[in-house]
Short mmCIF file of C-alpha atoms and ligand atoms in Angstrom, two decimals:
data_model
loop_
_atom_site.label_atom_id
_atom_site.label_comp_id
_atom_site.label_asym_id
_atom_site.label_seq_id
_atom_site.Cartn_x
_atom_site.Cartn_y
_atom_site.Cartn_z
CA MET A 1 -43.86 -5.57 -73.41
CA ASN A 2 -46.17 -3.16 -71.53
CA ILE A 3 -45.18 -3.03 -67.88
CA LEU A 4 -47.02 -1.57 -64.96
CA VAL A 5 -44.50 -0.20 -62.35
CA LEU A 6 -45.89 0.14 -58.77
CA ASN A 7 -44.46 1.73 -55.76
CA ALA A 8 -46.97 1.28 -52.96
CA GLY A 9 -46.55 3.30 -49.73
CA SER A 10 -48.74 3.60 -46.63
CA ALA A 11 -51.32 6.05 -48.28
CA THR A 12 -49.55 6.73 -51.61
CA LEU A 13 -49.29 4.59 -54.78
CA LYS A 14 -46.78 5.81 -57.37
CA PHE A 15 -47.15 4.18 -60.78
CA GLN A 16 -45.95 4.23 -64.50
CA VAL A 17 -46.96 2.28 -67.57
CA VAL A 18 -43.69 1.70 -69.60
CA VAL A 19 -43.25 0.04 -72.85
CA THR A 20 -39.89 -1.85 -73.10
CA ASP A 21 -38.14 -4.62 -74.78
CA GLU A 22 -34.49 -5.61 -75.82
CA ALA A 23 -34.32 -3.08 -78.71
CA ARG A 24 -35.69 -0.23 -76.77
CA ILE A 25 -33.33 -0.87 -73.85
CA ALA A 26 -30.35 -1.09 -76.25
CA SER A 27 -31.34 2.22 -77.86
CA ASN A 28 -32.65 3.84 -74.62
CA ASP A 29 -36.08 4.29 -76.22
CA ASP A 30 -38.41 2.93 -73.66
CA ARG A 31 -41.74 4.65 -73.75
CA LYS A 32 -43.70 6.06 -70.76
CA LEU A 33 -47.36 5.84 -71.62
CA LEU A 34 -48.56 7.07 -68.31
CA ARG A 35 -47.19 8.09 -64.86
CA GLY A 36 -48.31 9.59 -61.78
CA GLN A 37 -49.38 8.98 -58.14
CA ILE A 38 -52.48 8.42 -56.01
CA GLU A 39 -52.22 10.19 -52.63
CA ARG A 40 -54.41 10.05 -49.62
CA ILE A 41 -55.56 6.48 -50.18
CA GLY A 42 -58.21 5.53 -47.53
CA GLY A 43 -60.17 8.85 -47.99
CA GLU A 44 -60.94 11.10 -50.95
CA SER A 45 -57.85 10.32 -52.88
CA VAL A 46 -56.05 12.73 -55.14
CA ILE A 47 -54.73 11.30 -58.36
CA THR A 48 -52.02 13.19 -60.31
CA LEU A 49 -51.58 11.98 -63.92
CA ARG A 50 -49.11 12.58 -66.58
CA SER A 51 -49.49 11.07 -70.07
CA SER A 52 -46.87 10.42 -72.63
CA ASP A 53 -47.27 13.88 -74.19
CA SER A 54 -46.56 15.33 -70.67
CA VAL A 55 -50.20 16.72 -70.32
CA SER A 56 -51.02 16.66 -66.57
CA ARG A 57 -54.20 16.30 -64.91
CA THR A 58 -55.60 15.89 -61.36
CA LEU A 59 -58.57 13.81 -60.33
CA ALA A 60 -60.22 12.90 -57.17
CA ALA A 61 -61.86 9.49 -56.25
CA PRO A 62 -62.83 7.77 -53.05
CA LEU A 63 -60.36 4.96 -52.80
CA ARG A 64 -60.59 2.99 -49.60
CA ASP A 65 -57.43 0.94 -49.92
CA VAL A 66 -54.39 0.02 -52.14
CA ARG A 67 -56.61 -2.67 -53.81
CA ALA A 68 -59.23 -0.17 -54.74
CA ALA A 69 -56.42 2.17 -55.98
CA VAL A 70 -54.76 -0.39 -58.21
CA ASP A 71 -58.12 -1.40 -59.59
CA TRP A 72 -58.94 2.22 -60.50
CA LEU A 73 -55.51 2.70 -61.99
CA VAL A 74 -55.81 -0.49 -64.19
CA ALA A 75 -59.25 0.59 -65.42
CA TYR A 76 -58.09 4.13 -66.02
CA ALA A 77 -54.84 3.04 -67.84
CA THR A 78 -56.87 0.90 -70.32
CA SER A 79 -59.65 3.40 -70.90
CA PRO A 80 -59.65 5.76 -73.92
CA GLU A 81 -59.43 8.88 -71.83
CA SER A 82 -56.01 7.83 -70.48
CA GLY A 83 -54.36 8.36 -73.90
CA THR A 84 -52.29 5.17 -73.49
CA GLY A 85 -53.74 3.40 -76.40
CA LEU A 86 -54.26 0.31 -74.27
CA THR A 87 -57.78 -1.04 -74.49
CA SER A 88 -57.83 -4.10 -72.20
CA ARG A 89 -56.24 -5.43 -68.98
CA ALA A 90 -54.69 -8.19 -71.00
CA GLU A 91 -52.50 -5.64 -72.60
CA LEU A 92 -50.73 -5.04 -69.32
CA HIS A 93 -48.22 -7.91 -69.58
CA ALA A 94 -46.30 -7.80 -66.36
CA VAL A 95 -46.04 -5.78 -63.12
CA GLY A 96 -42.80 -4.61 -61.46
CA HIS A 97 -42.84 -3.49 -57.88
CA ARG A 98 -40.39 -1.54 -55.77
CA VAL A 99 -39.79 -3.38 -52.61
CA VAL A 100 -37.79 -1.74 -50.08
CA HIS A 101 -36.12 -4.62 -48.08
CA GLY A 102 -34.79 -7.86 -49.44
CA GLY A 103 -32.32 -8.49 -46.46
CA GLU A 104 -29.59 -10.86 -47.39
CA ARG A 105 -31.97 -13.21 -49.23
CA PHE A 106 -32.37 -11.16 -52.40
CA THR A 107 -29.39 -10.11 -54.43
CA ASP A 108 -31.26 -9.43 -57.62
CA SER A 109 -34.83 -8.87 -58.79
CA VAL A 110 -37.05 -11.92 -58.78
CA ARG A 111 -40.22 -13.03 -60.14
CA ILE A 112 -42.85 -13.18 -57.27
CA ASP A 113 -44.35 -16.52 -56.24
CA ASP A 114 -45.60 -17.78 -52.97
CA ALA A 115 -42.08 -18.47 -51.58
CA VAL A 116 -40.86 -14.93 -52.54
CA ARG A 117 -44.03 -13.39 -51.01
CA ARG A 118 -43.30 -15.32 -47.70
CA ASP A 119 -39.75 -14.09 -47.84
CA ILE A 120 -40.76 -10.41 -48.34
CA GLU A 121 -43.12 -10.88 -45.31
CA ALA A 122 -40.28 -12.30 -43.29
CA HIS A 123 -38.35 -9.05 -43.94
CA ILE A 124 -41.01 -6.95 -42.45
CA GLU A 125 -39.19 -6.79 -39.26
CA LEU A 126 -36.33 -5.03 -40.98
CA ALA A 127 -38.61 -2.55 -42.88
CA PRO A 128 -41.85 -2.28 -40.87
CA LEU A 129 -42.79 0.95 -42.50
CA HIS A 130 -42.40 -0.22 -46.08
CA ASN A 131 -42.54 -3.94 -46.84
CA PRO A 132 -46.15 -4.48 -45.58
CA HIS A 133 -47.33 -1.78 -48.13
CA ASN A 134 -45.24 -3.22 -50.81
CA LEU A 135 -46.81 -6.58 -50.21
CA ARG A 136 -50.32 -5.09 -50.28
CA GLY A 137 -49.35 -3.65 -53.80
CA ILE A 138 -48.41 -7.14 -54.99
CA GLU A 139 -51.66 -8.57 -53.66
CA ALA A 140 -53.74 -5.73 -55.29
CA ALA A 141 -52.06 -6.17 -58.70
CA GLY A 142 -52.65 -9.97 -58.50
CA ALA A 143 -56.38 -9.24 -57.88
CA ALA A 144 -56.66 -6.65 -60.60
CA LEU A 145 -54.89 -8.51 -63.33
CA GLY A 146 -55.25 -12.14 -62.40
CA ASP A 147 -52.50 -14.60 -61.34
CA GLY A 148 -51.39 -15.28 -64.74
CA VAL A 149 -49.74 -11.88 -65.05
CA PRO A 150 -46.09 -12.24 -63.87
CA GLN A 151 -45.02 -9.88 -61.13
CA VAL A 152 -41.45 -8.95 -60.34
CA ALA A 153 -40.01 -7.52 -57.09
CA VAL A 154 -37.08 -5.21 -57.36
CA PHE A 155 -35.46 -4.42 -54.09
CA ASP A 156 -33.85 -1.14 -52.83
CA THR A 157 -31.24 -3.27 -50.90
CA SER A 158 -30.12 -5.92 -53.56
CA PHE A 159 -27.62 -3.68 -55.34
CA HIS A 160 -25.55 -3.42 -52.22
CA GLN A 161 -25.52 -7.09 -51.38
CA THR A 162 -21.90 -7.12 -53.04
CA LEU A 163 -20.51 -4.98 -50.07
CA PRO A 164 -17.69 -6.92 -48.53
CA ASP A 165 -18.09 -8.04 -44.87
CA TYR A 166 -15.64 -5.38 -43.58
CA ALA A 167 -17.89 -2.65 -45.09
CA TYR A 168 -21.24 -4.05 -44.17
CA LEU A 169 -20.52 -5.07 -40.50
CA TYR A 170 -20.83 -2.69 -37.55
CA ALA A 171 -17.94 -3.06 -34.90
CA ILE A 172 -20.44 -4.45 -32.39
CA PRO A 173 -20.45 -8.00 -30.86
CA TYR A 174 -20.52 -10.36 -33.83
CA PRO A 175 -23.24 -12.60 -32.43
CA LEU A 176 -25.71 -9.62 -32.98
CA TYR A 177 -25.19 -10.02 -36.77
CA ARG A 178 -25.61 -13.78 -36.46
CA ARG A 179 -28.60 -13.72 -34.28
CA HIS A 180 -30.44 -10.72 -35.65
CA ARG A 181 -28.90 -9.94 -38.97
CA ILE A 182 -27.82 -6.52 -37.63
CA ARG A 183 -25.59 -5.17 -40.42
CA ARG A 184 -25.39 -2.36 -42.98
CA TYR A 185 -27.90 -3.04 -45.92
CA GLY A 186 -28.01 0.25 -47.76
CA PHE A 187 -30.85 1.57 -49.71
CA HIS A 188 -31.61 3.65 -52.98
CA GLY A 189 -30.03 0.66 -54.69
CA THR A 190 -32.26 1.00 -57.74
CA SER A 191 -31.24 4.60 -58.13
CA HIS A 192 -27.50 4.04 -57.83
CA ARG A 193 -27.75 1.08 -60.27
CA SER A 194 -29.73 3.13 -62.72
CA VAL A 195 -27.27 5.98 -62.69
CA ALA A 196 -24.25 3.74 -63.01
CA TYR A 197 -25.80 1.87 -65.93
CA ARG A 198 -26.69 5.09 -67.78
CA TRP A 199 -23.15 6.53 -66.98
CA ARG A 200 -21.52 3.59 -68.52
CA THR A 201 -23.72 3.72 -71.54
CA LEU A 202 -22.87 7.36 -72.08
CA THR A 203 -19.25 6.78 -71.64
CA GLY A 204 -19.27 3.44 -73.65
CA ARG A 205 -17.55 1.35 -70.82
CA SER A 206 -18.08 -2.14 -69.93
CA ARG A 207 -19.72 -2.94 -66.59
CA ASP A 208 -16.36 -4.14 -65.07
CA ALA A 209 -14.69 -0.83 -66.03
CA VAL A 210 -17.14 1.28 -63.87
CA ARG A 211 -15.35 2.91 -60.99
CA ILE A 212 -17.46 5.97 -59.73
CA ILE A 213 -19.07 7.42 -56.78
CA THR A 214 -22.71 8.14 -57.17
CA LEU A 215 -24.46 10.66 -54.98
CA HIS A 216 -28.31 10.39 -54.81
CA LEU A 217 -29.24 13.86 -53.29
CA GLY A 218 -33.05 14.10 -53.02
CA ASN A 219 -35.11 14.29 -49.87
CA GLY A 220 -33.36 11.17 -48.90
CA CYS A 221 -29.57 11.08 -49.72
CA SER A 222 -27.03 8.52 -50.09
CA ALA A 223 -23.59 7.96 -51.66
CA CYS A 224 -22.39 4.71 -53.26
CA ALA A 225 -18.85 3.52 -54.20
CA ILE A 226 -19.14 1.47 -57.29
CA SER A 227 -16.05 -0.46 -58.34
CA GLY A 228 -15.90 -3.19 -61.11
CA GLY A 229 -19.49 -2.24 -61.73
CA VAL A 230 -20.79 -3.43 -58.32
CA SER A 231 -21.53 -1.53 -55.01
CA ILE A 232 -18.71 -1.92 -52.58
CA ASP A 233 -19.91 0.65 -49.96
CA THR A 234 -22.81 2.96 -49.43
CA SER A 235 -23.73 5.51 -46.78
CA MET A 236 -27.07 4.30 -45.55
CA GLY A 237 -26.92 1.40 -43.14
CA PHE A 238 -29.33 -0.83 -41.18
CA THR A 239 -31.87 1.77 -42.01
CA PRO A 240 -31.86 4.91 -44.24
CA LEU A 241 -30.97 7.01 -41.28
CA GLU A 242 -27.11 6.66 -41.55
CA GLY A 243 -24.82 8.51 -43.71
CA LEU A 244 -25.24 11.94 -45.41
CA VAL A 245 -27.31 14.83 -44.05
CA MET A 246 -30.88 14.70 -45.67
CA GLY A 247 -33.97 16.61 -45.76
CA THR A 248 -35.20 15.65 -42.37
CA ARG A 249 -32.66 12.88 -41.26
CA SER A 250 -29.51 13.58 -39.34
CA GLY A 251 -27.32 11.00 -41.13
CA ASP A 252 -24.26 9.85 -39.08
CA ILE A 253 -24.38 10.74 -35.47
CA ASP A 254 -22.77 9.40 -32.20
CA ALA A 255 -25.06 6.51 -31.00
CA ALA A 256 -24.51 7.66 -27.35
CA LEU A 257 -26.77 10.65 -28.23
CA LEU A 258 -29.88 8.59 -28.38
CA ASP A 259 -29.93 8.09 -24.50
CA TYR A 260 -28.57 11.49 -23.92
CA ILE A 261 -31.23 13.40 -25.90
CA GLY A 262 -33.98 11.19 -24.43
CA ALA A 263 -32.79 11.97 -20.90
CA LYS A 264 -32.49 15.72 -21.54
CA GLU A 265 -35.62 16.13 -23.46
CA GLY A 266 -37.79 13.67 -21.70
CA LEU A 267 -38.20 11.57 -24.80
CA SER A 268 -38.62 7.76 -25.19
CA LEU A 269 -36.13 5.99 -27.54
CA PRO A 270 -38.80 5.68 -30.39
CA GLN A 271 -39.42 9.45 -30.00
CA VAL A 272 -35.69 10.23 -30.28
CA GLU A 273 -35.46 7.97 -33.38
CA ALA A 274 -38.47 9.93 -34.87
CA LEU A 275 -36.73 13.20 -34.06
CA LEU A 276 -33.64 11.96 -35.89
CA ASN A 277 -35.59 10.84 -38.89
CA ASN A 278 -38.37 13.55 -39.22
CA GLN A 279 -37.00 16.73 -37.53
CA SER A 280 -33.38 16.73 -38.20
CA GLY A 281 -31.12 17.29 -41.23
CA LEU A 282 -31.64 20.46 -43.39
CA LEU A 283 -34.97 21.10 -41.59
CA GLY A 284 -33.58 20.67 -37.92
CA LEU A 285 -30.37 22.71 -38.62
CA SER A 286 -32.15 25.61 -40.49
CA GLY A 287 -35.28 25.67 -38.34
CA LEU A 288 -36.95 26.63 -41.54
CA THR A 289 -37.43 23.92 -44.15
CA ASN A 290 -36.22 20.55 -45.57
CA ASP A 291 -36.45 21.94 -49.15
CA MET A 292 -33.07 22.82 -50.60
CA ARG A 293 -34.63 25.34 -53.02
CA ASP A 294 -36.05 27.44 -50.23
CA LEU A 295 -33.01 27.20 -48.16
CA LEU A 296 -30.87 28.47 -50.94
CA ALA A 297 -33.37 31.33 -51.54
CA GLU A 298 -33.27 32.12 -47.82
CA ALA A 299 -29.48 32.10 -47.74
CA HIS A 300 -29.29 34.37 -50.87
CA GLU A 301 -32.14 36.86 -50.31
CA HIS A 302 -32.15 37.13 -46.56
CA ASN A 303 -28.63 36.03 -45.73
CA ASP A 304 -30.14 33.66 -43.25
CA ARG A 305 -27.18 32.37 -41.11
CA ARG A 306 -28.82 28.89 -40.29
CA ALA A 307 -30.01 28.21 -43.83
CA ARG A 308 -26.39 28.78 -44.84
CA LEU A 309 -25.09 26.66 -41.93
CA ALA A 310 -27.46 23.79 -43.07
CA ILE A 311 -26.26 24.12 -46.65
CA ASP A 312 -22.56 24.10 -45.50
CA ILE A 313 -22.97 20.98 -43.34
CA PHE A 314 -24.90 19.24 -46.09
CA CYS A 315 -22.10 19.92 -48.62
CA TYR A 316 -19.20 19.16 -46.18
CA ARG A 317 -20.64 15.68 -45.30
CA ALA A 318 -21.13 14.83 -48.91
CA ARG A 319 -17.54 15.86 -49.67
CA LYS A 320 -16.15 13.78 -46.72
CA TYR A 321 -17.96 10.68 -48.19
CA ILE A 322 -16.52 11.35 -51.59
CA GLY A 323 -13.03 11.54 -49.87
CA SER A 324 -13.57 8.30 -48.03
CA TYR A 325 -14.82 6.44 -51.03
CA LEU A 326 -11.80 7.58 -52.99
CA ALA A 327 -9.72 6.14 -50.36
CA ALA A 328 -11.79 2.89 -50.22
CA MET A 329 -11.58 2.37 -54.09
CA GLY A 330 -7.94 3.78 -54.47
CA GLY A 331 -9.35 6.52 -56.71
CA ALA A 332 -12.32 6.76 -59.08
CA ASP A 333 -13.06 7.95 -62.55
CA ALA A 334 -16.10 10.16 -61.78
CA VAL A 335 -18.42 11.51 -59.20
CA VAL A 336 -21.99 11.29 -60.54
CA PHE A 337 -24.79 13.45 -59.15
CA ALA A 338 -28.49 12.48 -59.20
CA GLY A 339 -31.73 13.13 -57.29
CA GLY A 340 -33.76 16.28 -57.02
CA ILE A 341 -30.92 18.44 -55.56
CA GLY A 342 -28.09 16.53 -57.52
CA GLU A 343 -29.80 17.02 -60.82
CA ASN A 344 -30.90 20.65 -60.33
CA SER A 345 -28.67 22.61 -58.18
CA ALA A 346 -25.26 23.75 -59.84
CA GLU A 347 -24.58 25.67 -56.66
CA ILE A 348 -24.72 22.64 -54.38
CA ARG A 349 -22.77 20.53 -56.81
CA ALA A 350 -20.08 23.22 -57.00
CA GLN A 351 -19.85 23.54 -53.35
CA ILE A 352 -19.53 19.81 -52.75
CA CYS A 353 -16.75 19.64 -55.46
CA GLU A 354 -14.91 22.53 -53.94
CA GLY A 355 -11.62 21.48 -52.44
CA LEU A 356 -11.38 18.23 -54.55
CA ALA A 357 -8.73 19.64 -56.69
CA TRP A 358 -6.24 17.48 -54.86
CA ALA A 359 -8.13 14.46 -56.27
CA GLY A 360 -7.92 15.97 -59.83
CA LEU A 361 -11.45 17.34 -60.02
CA ALA A 362 -11.82 20.73 -61.69
CA VAL A 363 -15.32 22.06 -62.41
CA ASN A 364 -16.27 23.67 -65.47
CA SER A 365 -18.63 26.33 -64.24
CA GLU A 366 -20.47 27.06 -67.39
CA ALA A 367 -21.07 23.30 -68.08
CA ASN A 368 -22.35 22.95 -64.54
CA ALA A 369 -24.75 25.74 -64.74
CA GLN A 370 -26.40 24.10 -67.90
CA LEU A 371 -27.25 20.94 -66.13
CA THR A 372 -30.79 21.33 -64.78
CA ASP A 373 -34.32 19.87 -65.32
CA GLY A 374 -33.40 16.36 -66.43
CA ALA A 375 -30.24 17.30 -68.52
CA GLU A 376 -27.38 14.98 -68.37
CA GLY A 377 -23.70 15.38 -68.96
CA CYS A 378 -20.19 16.10 -67.77
CA PHE A 379 -19.29 19.24 -65.92
CA SER A 380 -15.60 18.82 -65.14
CA THR A 381 -12.83 20.37 -67.47
CA PRO A 382 -11.27 18.13 -70.17
CA GLU A 383 -8.13 17.94 -68.02
CA SER A 384 -9.89 16.78 -64.91
CA ARG A 385 -8.48 13.38 -63.69
CA LEU A 386 -11.69 12.84 -61.59
CA GLN A 387 -14.74 13.72 -63.69
CA ALA A 388 -18.00 15.24 -62.41
CA TRP A 389 -21.30 14.26 -64.04
CA VAL A 390 -25.03 14.70 -63.74
CA VAL A 391 -26.98 11.66 -64.71
CA PRO A 392 -30.76 11.88 -63.74
CA THR A 393 -32.03 8.85 -61.90
CA ASP A 394 -34.89 6.81 -63.15
CA GLU A 395 -35.84 4.14 -60.79
CA GLU A 396 -39.17 3.28 -62.41
CA LEU A 397 -37.46 2.76 -65.72
CA LEU A 398 -34.92 0.36 -64.14
CA ILE A 399 -37.82 -1.43 -62.42
CA ALA A 400 -39.63 -1.84 -65.79
CA ARG A 401 -36.45 -3.05 -67.50
CA ASP A 402 -35.68 -5.51 -64.70
CA THR A 403 -39.32 -6.85 -65.01
CA PHE A 404 -38.76 -7.41 -68.60
CA ARG A 405 -35.46 -9.14 -68.03
CA VAL A 406 -36.64 -11.40 -65.23
CA VAL A 407 -39.96 -12.35 -67.05
CA THR A 408 -38.20 -13.23 -70.26
CA GLY A 409 -35.18 -15.05 -68.43
CA ARG A 410 -32.47 -12.59 -69.70
CA ASP A 411 -29.26 -11.85 -67.78
CA ALA A 412 -28.61 -8.45 -66.44
CA PRO A 413 -26.79 -6.22 -69.01
P1 LIG B 501 -37.27 12.34 -53.20
O1 LIG B 501 -36.08 11.96 -52.40
O2 LIG B 501 -38.43 12.54 -52.23
O3 LIG B 501 -37.64 11.62 -54.41
P2 LIG B 501 -36.43 14.45 -54.97
O4 LIG B 501 -35.37 13.60 -55.48
O5 LIG B 501 -37.50 14.94 -55.76
O6 LIG B 501 -36.94 13.82 -53.62
O7 LIG B 501 -35.53 15.69 -54.32
C1 LIG B 501 -36.20 16.72 -53.63
C2 LIG B 501 -35.25 17.80 -53.24
O8 LIG B 501 -34.70 18.34 -54.46
C3 LIG B 501 -35.77 18.93 -52.41
O9 LIG B 501 -34.87 19.33 -51.44
C4 LIG B 501 -35.95 19.99 -53.41
O10 LIG B 501 -35.67 21.33 -52.86
C5 LIG B 501 -34.60 19.74 -54.29
N1 LIG B 501 -34.56 20.45 -55.54
C6 LIG B 501 -35.44 20.37 -56.58
N2 LIG B 501 -35.05 21.32 -57.56
C7 LIG B 501 -34.10 22.08 -57.05
C8 LIG B 501 -33.31 23.12 -57.54
N3 LIG B 501 -33.60 23.72 -58.64
N4 LIG B 501 -32.25 23.63 -56.70
C9 LIG B 501 -32.10 23.06 -55.50
N5 LIG B 501 -32.83 22.06 -55.02
C10 LIG B 501 -33.76 21.54 -55.72
#
């Protein structure tokens, strides 16, 4: 089945065309015919494309909205110059969408119909920056391919709907949860699920036997405690602001700071929230950048004190979460790293794992150093009771597989 995967943002559309079916999933042999992104939608858009043979190209086109962008993409993907081998729109059999917030309503990926569309709309209040754009992507794909082509929504939140109430409730007056659904939802669910699935395939375990801590360390960062194959706790909360230190987000802070920072700095509450989301984390601490590569270079080459401090706080917070999830699960079999930082930086992985010897984790430094650029594998010593792994995340692939599964009525593997 040829599946178009779409992740529609405010001015960006990320996409892939993936060929998948039951046999390909079983042998991990799904094919990516095309991937890329369209940026600056609404003006002169910049289109970055990568074909299956990894040839990259950049194009420009005036695309006034997401609808025009999807229309352009579908025309391109089915043209000879794309190299996909597809020759007509009818060869795109289904569309899978990343949808950020499914609230408590969606515990799994679903086929999109009018009722589902209304429900996604009803969750706009919880994800005002994301769900409206995801909906526009759904409308645009319907317009480009026709109503007969099935569309599937895959939610960032649904993997975490298995959290027990004592993990998802904040200790604030309970009626606030009843009245406004204020609780922890968690995000990055597609990533944590993708990593957990790949890890259990690599280690030959059944889903029930998966007891791991996954760390998605990219620009956004989150940790997830997975026990019996399901998410039982995660570090992001009502919004993605909670939890680990991220590129520009603070992660956990004392809520009383909102008012205090506002009063001291003459900022409104929305301005303080924006400061915590966009000017904090690695960027705020270092005063330099949110990019971990550059921070590591500054720390090494110029011995920059604040770059080092930002890195130390980042790693310390991640290690604290590992410790708390070990306690929450009564131990784990592995810590699994993913995301741009988790997949590429042996140094950060080593620093996070430092001091976890008490939990039985011993790093094999040589194996750790080998794991970059999409490599997967274990980097703890054979004697380690708690293993350490790198398993690159592939959210788009999981969206494609879920789309295949939902459209053909198969159960989750
Ligand atoms: P996003 O969350 O936006 O998808 P990514 O998962 O691509 O982001 O992660 C981006 C982060 O990964 C950046 O901080 C970047 O510096 C970091 N990163 C990428 N490669 C390396 C590397 N070799 N060493 C350290 N950090 C890296």
